[in-house]
Amino acid sequence: MHQTILILDFGSQVTQLIARRIRELNVYCEIHPWNKAPELTEAIKRCCFLWSPYSVHQENAPLPDIAKYTGNVPVLGICYGAQLISHLKKGEVIRSTHREYGRAELVSIDHTSPLLHQIPLQSQVWMSHGDTILNAPENAEIICSTEDVTCAGYQLKDEKIYGLQFHPEVYHSVDGAQMLKNFVCGICGCDQDWTPLNYIDETVRQLQEKIGDDTVVMGLSGGVDSTVAAVLLQQAIGSRLHCIFVDNGLLRKNEFQLVLDSYKHLGLNVKGVDASQKFYDALKGLSEPEAKRKAIGRVFIEVFDDESKKEKDATWLGQGTIYPDVIESVSVSGGPSQTIKSHHNVGGLPDYMKLTVIEPLRLLFKDEVRRVGKALRIPADILGRHPFPGPGLGIRILGEVTPEKVRLLQEADYIWTSSLKANDLYDEVWQAGAILLPIQSVGVMGDERTYEQTIALRAVNSTDGMTADWSRLPHDFLAKVSNDIINKVKGVNRVVYDISSKPPATIEWE
């Protein structure tokens, strides 16, 4: 069993970011809600308390008994976690006179602390808190400060317990990765042995134990996640995996046949199903994003139910669900974090469907999925595909979805994606897509007035999809794409480029 870092979730949407940073160190970690934390085992090397939207002074604030952790394993409290430890250890935590949010500079660093080993004399960090630690516990010593925050970090004397008021897990904390490495590898002594190859071996073994001699029906999308999940299942159970690729009428141009052709080279047993009309019927009259997502998810389930019944021995439904899907749809492992939007492949199956969901990638981030796929020798052109939402173009058409709108968007998206590839920009962008806006505007073509649709182009750079920044693409390139779309896609007379980052926006518009 791998050495495990235990992360306690107090309700933050960004709890998973520290999990990614730890996994980047090739160390295994798990996130659990603070009120459902597992018992300590020999494998658990360290515990980490994280950020929360609560104040320690609120009546309903999470206040767990931390004694079972602080007396047995090294502990790092981050933001709320640091305030929590200080509060329970009789330090003084007060409301800040102003919310401390954004970049700050560490101007005082105690390099004798093992947590701050090899950290520069001045280091940029990221603050995001409403409470502040006025006085650390009596048996604590302050190990770093900023100009505005005296107690930016502390450690308890003669104990491996540390608190940081700032967030080392975010990229804005430029030396945060080194701090986490100091804690995970230095203070906790974790071996860096959690690698893609180890993950494959362990996952295949777990799948074999869980599935036994049963048969799995797997839904494929043509994307990275479902493909990697299918290959893992194939390695585990071989011919007892039956894959289904559904044409929901919301795919990109020519995608249905192109994807079926690509799977032939992987040796997967894949059946193509054209269910586009069922999806169009279900989406008729719907314009609200969540209603469309739920309708698409419902029809997916219905189609898989129909197809699975044709495989008489099927008892499992394989899905390519990954960690960000789970985070945004439901709280991590039952924790208290807020739901942002629903995903059609998260949340279980209806009672009438006699299949049990199995998700080989449920706790992996997108970059980890790609590393696992590379180790599985899945072709680069599949692994390098941009993420594409499960609901497809249904959530890139704002408002009601119709076959004509799908056709129009498919043409615009094809020009956009093809242009990125032709100009060697596709691999420079993490995800790109075209969005059909529910507005028309006046234009002029020749001597005639037009009143046609608007296309928004979206391109972002990211590592995991949890945060993203808009891609700074060359203006001449964008001008050429705009001109091509307007000239070649009848019904479009205006193209705009989305320069919103995530947060505050999301990558998809719906």
Short mmCIF file of N, CA, C and O in Angstrom, two decimals, residues 69-116:
data_model
loop_
_atom_site.label_atom_id
_atom_site.label_comp_id
_atom_site.label_asym_id
_atom_site.label_seq_id
_atom_site.Cartn_x
_atom_site.Cartn_y
_atom_site.Cartn_z
N TYR A 69 -4.99 13.52 15.34
CA TYR A 69 -4.03 13.76 14.28
C TYR A 69 -2.76 14.42 14.82
O TYR A 69 -1.66 13.98 14.55
N THR A 70 -2.96 15.49 15.60
CA THR A 70 -1.80 16.28 16.03
C THR A 70 -0.87 15.50 16.93
O THR A 70 0.30 15.83 17.05
N GLY A 71 -1.35 14.47 17.56
CA GLY A 71 -0.48 13.70 18.43
C GLY A 71 0.14 12.50 17.77
O GLY A 71 0.92 11.77 18.40
N ASN A 72 -0.20 12.25 16.50
CA ASN A 72 0.24 11.01 15.86
C ASN A 72 0.95 11.18 14.52
O ASN A 72 1.83 10.39 14.19
N VAL A 73 0.57 12.17 13.75
CA VAL A 73 1.18 12.37 12.43
C VAL A 73 1.50 13.84 12.25
O VAL A 73 0.90 14.71 12.89
N PRO A 74 2.45 14.17 11.37
CA PRO A 74 2.68 15.58 11.05
C PRO A 74 1.42 16.21 10.47
O PRO A 74 0.67 15.56 9.74
N VAL A 75 1.20 17.47 10.78
CA VAL A 75 0.00 18.17 10.34
C VAL A 75 0.39 19.52 9.75
O VAL A 75 1.23 20.23 10.31
N LEU A 76 -0.23 19.85 8.62
CA LEU A 76 -0.09 21.17 8.02
C LEU A 76 -1.47 21.79 7.87
O LEU A 76 -2.33 21.24 7.19
N GLY A 77 -1.70 22.91 8.53
CA GLY A 77 -2.95 23.63 8.38
C GLY A 77 -2.78 24.77 7.40
O GLY A 77 -1.81 25.54 7.50
N ILE A 78 -3.69 24.88 6.44
CA ILE A 78 -3.61 25.92 5.43
C ILE A 78 -4.83 26.82 5.55
O ILE A 78 -5.97 26.34 5.53
N CYS A 79 -4.63 28.11 5.71
CA CYS A 79 -5.69 29.11 5.81
C CYS A 79 -6.63 28.75 6.97
O CYS A 79 -6.25 28.87 8.13
N TYR A 80 -7.86 28.30 6.70
CA TYR A 80 -8.76 27.93 7.79
C TYR A 80 -8.12 26.87 8.67
O TYR A 80 -8.30 26.88 9.90
N GLY A 81 -7.37 25.95 8.06
CA GLY A 81 -6.71 24.92 8.85
C GLY A 81 -5.73 25.50 9.85
O GLY A 81 -5.65 25.04 10.99
N ALA A 82 -4.97 26.52 9.43
CA ALA A 82 -4.04 27.18 10.35
C ALA A 82 -4.79 27.91 11.45
O ALA A 82 -4.40 27.90 12.63
N GLN A 83 -5.90 28.56 11.09
CA GLN A 83 -6.72 29.26 12.08
C GLN A 83 -7.35 28.27 13.04
O GLN A 83 -7.44 28.52 14.25
N LEU A 84 -7.79 27.13 12.52
CA LEU A 84 -8.42 26.11 13.34
C LEU A 84 -7.46 25.59 14.41
O LEU A 84 -7.80 25.52 15.60
N ILE A 85 -6.25 25.23 13.99
CA ILE A 85 -5.26 24.72 14.94
C ILE A 85 -4.96 25.77 15.99
O ILE A 85 -4.91 25.49 17.21
N SER A 86 -4.74 27.01 15.55
CA SER A 86 -4.44 28.09 16.48
C SER A 86 -5.59 28.30 17.47
O SER A 86 -5.38 28.44 18.68
N HIS A 87 -6.82 28.30 16.96
CA HIS A 87 -8.00 28.50 17.80
C HIS A 87 -8.12 27.40 18.85
O HIS A 87 -8.37 27.68 20.05
N LEU A 88 -7.95 26.15 18.44
CA LEU A 88 -8.10 25.02 19.37
C LEU A 88 -6.92 24.89 20.32
O LEU A 88 -7.04 24.27 21.38
N LYS A 89 -5.79 25.48 19.95
CA LYS A 89 -4.59 25.46 20.80
C LYS A 89 -4.46 26.74 21.63
O LYS A 89 -3.39 27.09 22.10
N LYS A 90 -5.57 27.49 21.76
CA LYS A 90 -5.65 28.68 22.61
C LYS A 90 -4.89 29.88 22.06
O LYS A 90 -4.49 30.78 22.82
N GLY A 91 -4.68 29.92 20.74
CA GLY A 91 -4.19 31.14 20.13
C GLY A 91 -5.35 32.10 19.95
O GLY A 91 -6.49 31.83 20.37
N GLU A 92 -5.09 33.25 19.31
CA GLU A 92 -6.15 34.24 19.13
C GLU A 92 -6.38 34.49 17.65
O GLU A 92 -5.50 34.95 16.93
N VAL A 93 -7.59 34.16 17.19
CA VAL A 93 -8.01 34.37 15.80
C VAL A 93 -9.11 35.43 15.79
O VAL A 93 -10.09 35.30 16.52
N ILE A 94 -8.92 36.47 14.98
CA ILE A 94 -9.91 37.56 14.94
C ILE A 94 -10.33 37.83 13.50
O ILE A 94 -9.69 37.39 12.55
N ARG A 95 -11.45 38.54 13.36
CA ARG A 95 -11.87 38.98 12.04
C ARG A 95 -10.91 40.04 11.54
O ARG A 95 -10.54 40.96 12.28
N SER A 96 -10.48 39.93 10.27
CA SER A 96 -9.60 40.92 9.69
C SER A 96 -10.35 42.24 9.51
O SER A 96 -11.56 42.24 9.25
N THR A 97 -9.64 43.34 9.66
CA THR A 97 -10.27 44.64 9.43
C THR A 97 -10.64 44.81 7.97
O THR A 97 -11.55 45.55 7.62
N HIS A 98 -9.92 44.14 7.10
CA HIS A 98 -10.28 44.08 5.69
C HIS A 98 -9.92 42.69 5.17
O HIS A 98 -9.00 42.07 5.66
N ARG A 99 -10.67 42.21 4.22
CA ARG A 99 -10.43 40.87 3.67
C ARG A 99 -9.09 40.86 2.95
O ARG A 99 -8.85 41.68 2.07
N GLU A 100 -8.22 39.93 3.33
CA GLU A 100 -6.89 39.85 2.74
C GLU A 100 -6.93 38.86 1.58
O GLU A 100 -6.97 37.65 1.78
N TYR A 101 -6.93 39.40 0.39
CA TYR A 101 -7.08 38.57 -0.80
C TYR A 101 -6.11 39.05 -1.86
O TYR A 101 -6.11 40.23 -2.22
N GLY A 102 -5.29 38.14 -2.37
CA GLY A 102 -4.38 38.49 -3.46
C GLY A 102 -2.93 38.25 -3.11
O GLY A 102 -2.59 37.57 -2.13
N ARG A 103 -2.05 38.82 -3.91
CA ARG A 103 -0.62 38.61 -3.76
C ARG A 103 -0.07 39.33 -2.53
O ARG A 103 -0.51 40.42 -2.19
N ALA A 104 0.91 38.69 -1.90
CA ALA A 104 1.62 39.29 -0.78
C ALA A 104 3.06 38.78 -0.82
O ALA A 104 3.36 37.77 -1.47
N GLU A 105 3.96 39.49 -0.13
CA GLU A 105 5.36 39.11 -0.10
C GLU A 105 5.75 38.69 1.30
O GLU A 105 5.49 39.40 2.27
N LEU A 106 6.36 37.50 1.40
CA LEU A 106 6.95 37.11 2.67
C LEU A 106 8.22 37.94 2.86
O LEU A 106 9.13 37.87 2.03
N VAL A 107 8.26 38.72 3.93
CA VAL A 107 9.42 39.59 4.16
C VAL A 107 10.25 39.12 5.34
O VAL A 107 11.32 39.65 5.60
N SER A 108 9.75 38.13 6.03
CA SER A 108 10.49 37.55 7.15
C SER A 108 10.32 36.04 7.10
O SER A 108 9.19 35.54 7.17
N ILE A 109 11.43 35.32 6.94
CA ILE A 109 11.37 33.87 6.79
C ILE A 109 12.39 33.22 7.71
O ILE A 109 13.58 33.58 7.70
N ASP A 110 11.94 32.26 8.51
CA ASP A 110 12.82 31.51 9.41
C ASP A 110 13.29 30.26 8.69
O ASP A 110 12.57 29.27 8.62
N HIS A 111 14.50 30.30 8.15
CA HIS A 111 15.00 29.17 7.37
C HIS A 111 15.43 27.99 8.24
O HIS A 111 15.81 26.95 7.70
N THR A 112 15.39 28.16 9.58
CA THR A 112 15.67 26.99 10.42
C THR A 112 14.47 26.05 10.47
O THR A 112 14.60 24.91 10.88
N SER A 113 13.31 26.55 10.04
CA SER A 113 12.13 25.69 9.98
C SER A 113 12.24 24.75 8.79
O SER A 113 12.48 25.21 7.67
N PRO A 114 12.06 23.45 8.99
CA PRO A 114 12.14 22.52 7.85
C PRO A 114 11.09 22.78 6.79
O PRO A 114 11.26 22.40 5.65
N LEU A 115 10.01 23.45 7.15
CA LEU A 115 8.97 23.75 6.18
C LEU A 115 9.42 24.79 5.17
O LEU A 115 8.97 24.81 4.02
N LEU A 116 10.35 25.66 5.58
CA LEU A 116 10.78 26.77 4.73
C LEU A 116 12.20 26.59 4.22
O LEU A 116 12.86 27.56 3.82
#
